[in-house]
CSV table of C-alpha atoms in Angstrom, one decimal:
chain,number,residue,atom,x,y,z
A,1,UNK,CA,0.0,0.0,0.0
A,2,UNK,CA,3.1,2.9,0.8
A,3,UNK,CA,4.5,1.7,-2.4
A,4,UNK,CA,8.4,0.6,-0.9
A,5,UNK,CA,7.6,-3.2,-2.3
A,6,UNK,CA,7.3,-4.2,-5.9
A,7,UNK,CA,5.7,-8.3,-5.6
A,8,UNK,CA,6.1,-10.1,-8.8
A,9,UNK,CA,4.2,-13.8,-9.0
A,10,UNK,CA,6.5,-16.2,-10.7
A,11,UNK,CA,3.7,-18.5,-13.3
A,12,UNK,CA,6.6,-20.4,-14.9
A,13,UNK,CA,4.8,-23.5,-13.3
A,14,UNK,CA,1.8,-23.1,-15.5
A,15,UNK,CA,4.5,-24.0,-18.0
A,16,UNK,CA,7.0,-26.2,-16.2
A,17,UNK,CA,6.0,-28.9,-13.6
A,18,UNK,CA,9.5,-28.4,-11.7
A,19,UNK,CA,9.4,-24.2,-11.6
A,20,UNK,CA,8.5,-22.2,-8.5
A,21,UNK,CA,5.4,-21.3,-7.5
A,22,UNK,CA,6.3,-18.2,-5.7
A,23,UNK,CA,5.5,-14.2,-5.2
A,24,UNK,CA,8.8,-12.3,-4.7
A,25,UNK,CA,8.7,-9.4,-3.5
A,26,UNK,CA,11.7,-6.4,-4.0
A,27,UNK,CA,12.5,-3.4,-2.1
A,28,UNK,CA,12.1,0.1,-3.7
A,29,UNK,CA,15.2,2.7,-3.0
A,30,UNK,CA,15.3,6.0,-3.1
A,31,UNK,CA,15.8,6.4,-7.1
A,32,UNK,CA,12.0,4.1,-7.2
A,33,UNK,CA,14.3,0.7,-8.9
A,34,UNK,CA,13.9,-2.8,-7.7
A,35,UNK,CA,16.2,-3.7,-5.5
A,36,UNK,CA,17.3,-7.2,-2.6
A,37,UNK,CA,14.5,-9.4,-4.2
A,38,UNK,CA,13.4,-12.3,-1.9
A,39,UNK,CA,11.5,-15.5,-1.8
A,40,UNK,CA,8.1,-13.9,-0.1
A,41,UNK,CA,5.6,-16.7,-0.7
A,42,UNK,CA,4.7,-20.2,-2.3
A,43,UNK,CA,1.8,-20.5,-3.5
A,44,UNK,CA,0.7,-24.3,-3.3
A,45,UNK,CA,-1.5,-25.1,-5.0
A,46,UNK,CA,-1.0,-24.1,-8.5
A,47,UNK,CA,0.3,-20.7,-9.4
A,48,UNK,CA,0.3,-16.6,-8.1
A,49,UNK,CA,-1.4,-15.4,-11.5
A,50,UNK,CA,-3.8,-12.4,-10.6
A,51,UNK,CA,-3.3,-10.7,-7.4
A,52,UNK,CA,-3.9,-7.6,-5.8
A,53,UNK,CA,-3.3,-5.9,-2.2
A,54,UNK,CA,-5.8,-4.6,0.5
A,55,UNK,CA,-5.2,-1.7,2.9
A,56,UNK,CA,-3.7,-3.7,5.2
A,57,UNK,CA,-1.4,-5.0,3.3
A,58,UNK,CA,-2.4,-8.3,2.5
A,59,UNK,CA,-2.0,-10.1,-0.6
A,60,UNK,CA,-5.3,-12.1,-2.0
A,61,UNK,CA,-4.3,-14.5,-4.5
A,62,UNK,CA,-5.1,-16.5,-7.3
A,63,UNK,CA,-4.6,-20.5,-6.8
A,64,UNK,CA,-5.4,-24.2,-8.1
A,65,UNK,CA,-8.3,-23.8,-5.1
A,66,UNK,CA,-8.9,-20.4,-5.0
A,67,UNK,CA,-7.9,-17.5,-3.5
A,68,UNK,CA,-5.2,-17.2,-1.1
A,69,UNK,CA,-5.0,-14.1,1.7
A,70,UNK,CA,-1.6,-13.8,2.3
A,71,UNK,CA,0.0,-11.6,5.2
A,72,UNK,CA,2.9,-8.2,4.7
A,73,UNK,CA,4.9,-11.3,6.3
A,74,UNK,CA,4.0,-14.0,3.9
A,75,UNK,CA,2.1,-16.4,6.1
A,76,UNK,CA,-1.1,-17.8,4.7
A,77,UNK,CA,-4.1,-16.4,6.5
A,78,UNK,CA,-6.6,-18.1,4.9
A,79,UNK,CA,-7.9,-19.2,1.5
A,80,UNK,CA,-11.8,-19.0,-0.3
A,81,UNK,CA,-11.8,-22.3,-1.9
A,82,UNK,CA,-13.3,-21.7,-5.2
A,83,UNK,CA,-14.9,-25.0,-7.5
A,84,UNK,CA,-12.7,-24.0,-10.5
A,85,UNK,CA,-8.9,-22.7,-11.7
A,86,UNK,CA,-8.9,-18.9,-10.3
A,87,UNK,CA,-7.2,-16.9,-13.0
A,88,UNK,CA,-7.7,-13.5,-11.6
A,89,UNK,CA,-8.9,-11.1,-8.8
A,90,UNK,CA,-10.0,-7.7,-8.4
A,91,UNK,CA,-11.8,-5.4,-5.9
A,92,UNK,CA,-14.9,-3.3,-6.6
A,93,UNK,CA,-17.8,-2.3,-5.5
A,94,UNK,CA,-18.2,2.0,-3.5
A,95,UNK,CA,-15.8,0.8,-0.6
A,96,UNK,CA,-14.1,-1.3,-2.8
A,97,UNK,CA,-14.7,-4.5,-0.1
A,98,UNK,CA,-15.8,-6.8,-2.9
A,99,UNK,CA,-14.1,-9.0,-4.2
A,100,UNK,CA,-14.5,-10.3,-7.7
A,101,UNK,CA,-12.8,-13.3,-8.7
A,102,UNK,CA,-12.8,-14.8,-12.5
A,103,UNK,CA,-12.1,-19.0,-12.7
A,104,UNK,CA,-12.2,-20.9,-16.1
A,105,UNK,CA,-16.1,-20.9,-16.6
A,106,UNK,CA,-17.4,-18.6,-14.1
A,107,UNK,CA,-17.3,-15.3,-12.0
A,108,UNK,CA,-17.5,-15.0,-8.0
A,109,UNK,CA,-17.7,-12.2,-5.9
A,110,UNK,CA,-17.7,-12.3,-2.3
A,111,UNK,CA,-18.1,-9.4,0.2
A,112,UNK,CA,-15.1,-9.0,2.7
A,113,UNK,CA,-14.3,-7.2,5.7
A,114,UNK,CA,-11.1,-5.6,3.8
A,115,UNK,CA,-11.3,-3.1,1.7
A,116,UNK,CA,-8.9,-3.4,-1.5
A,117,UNK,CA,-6.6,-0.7,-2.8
């Protein structure tokens, strides 16, 4: 939410079986460039493909089962198992505390007590 982290989600397992599954995340110096990347999160199962951040600071996720909630320190909160492959993720609605989620065949939304940003 302030910006100082860039997160990138690694997908190279949609394509290769032996890849990480992983959201790195990079600091931002001074001059706004990536910088000290690290490891910040597997995502298991499946693949980080869509993802976006609440005001918190939490990461909600795309997954093989749905949507992972991930925390500023990468621990897994929870996950909203969804019936089909989760592709993407967005928040909407006026206080922007919906969350809309699009799988192979279907949307979801699902009201939350965070509000994205």
């Amino acid at each position: 939410p302030d910006e100082k982290t860039l997160y990138v989600a690694d997908t190279g397992a949609m394509f290769d079986a032996d890849a990480k599954r992983q959201i790195r995340a990079y600091e931002i110096n001074s001059s706004g460039k990536p910088q000290n990347g690290s490891d910040f999160h597997t995502v298991d199962p499946g693949a980080s493909d869509g993802f976006r951040l609440d005001t918190d600071g939490n990461i909600w996720t795309s997954a093989a089962d749905g949507v992972h909630c991930i925390d500023p320190n990468g621990k897994l909160l929870g996950k909203i198992l969804v019936p089909e492959l989760v592709s993407n993720i967005c928040f909407g609605g006026r206080a922007k505390h919906q969350l809309f989620i699009t799988a192979t065949t279907s949307v979801y939304s699902i009201v939350l007590n965070r509000s994205g940003i």
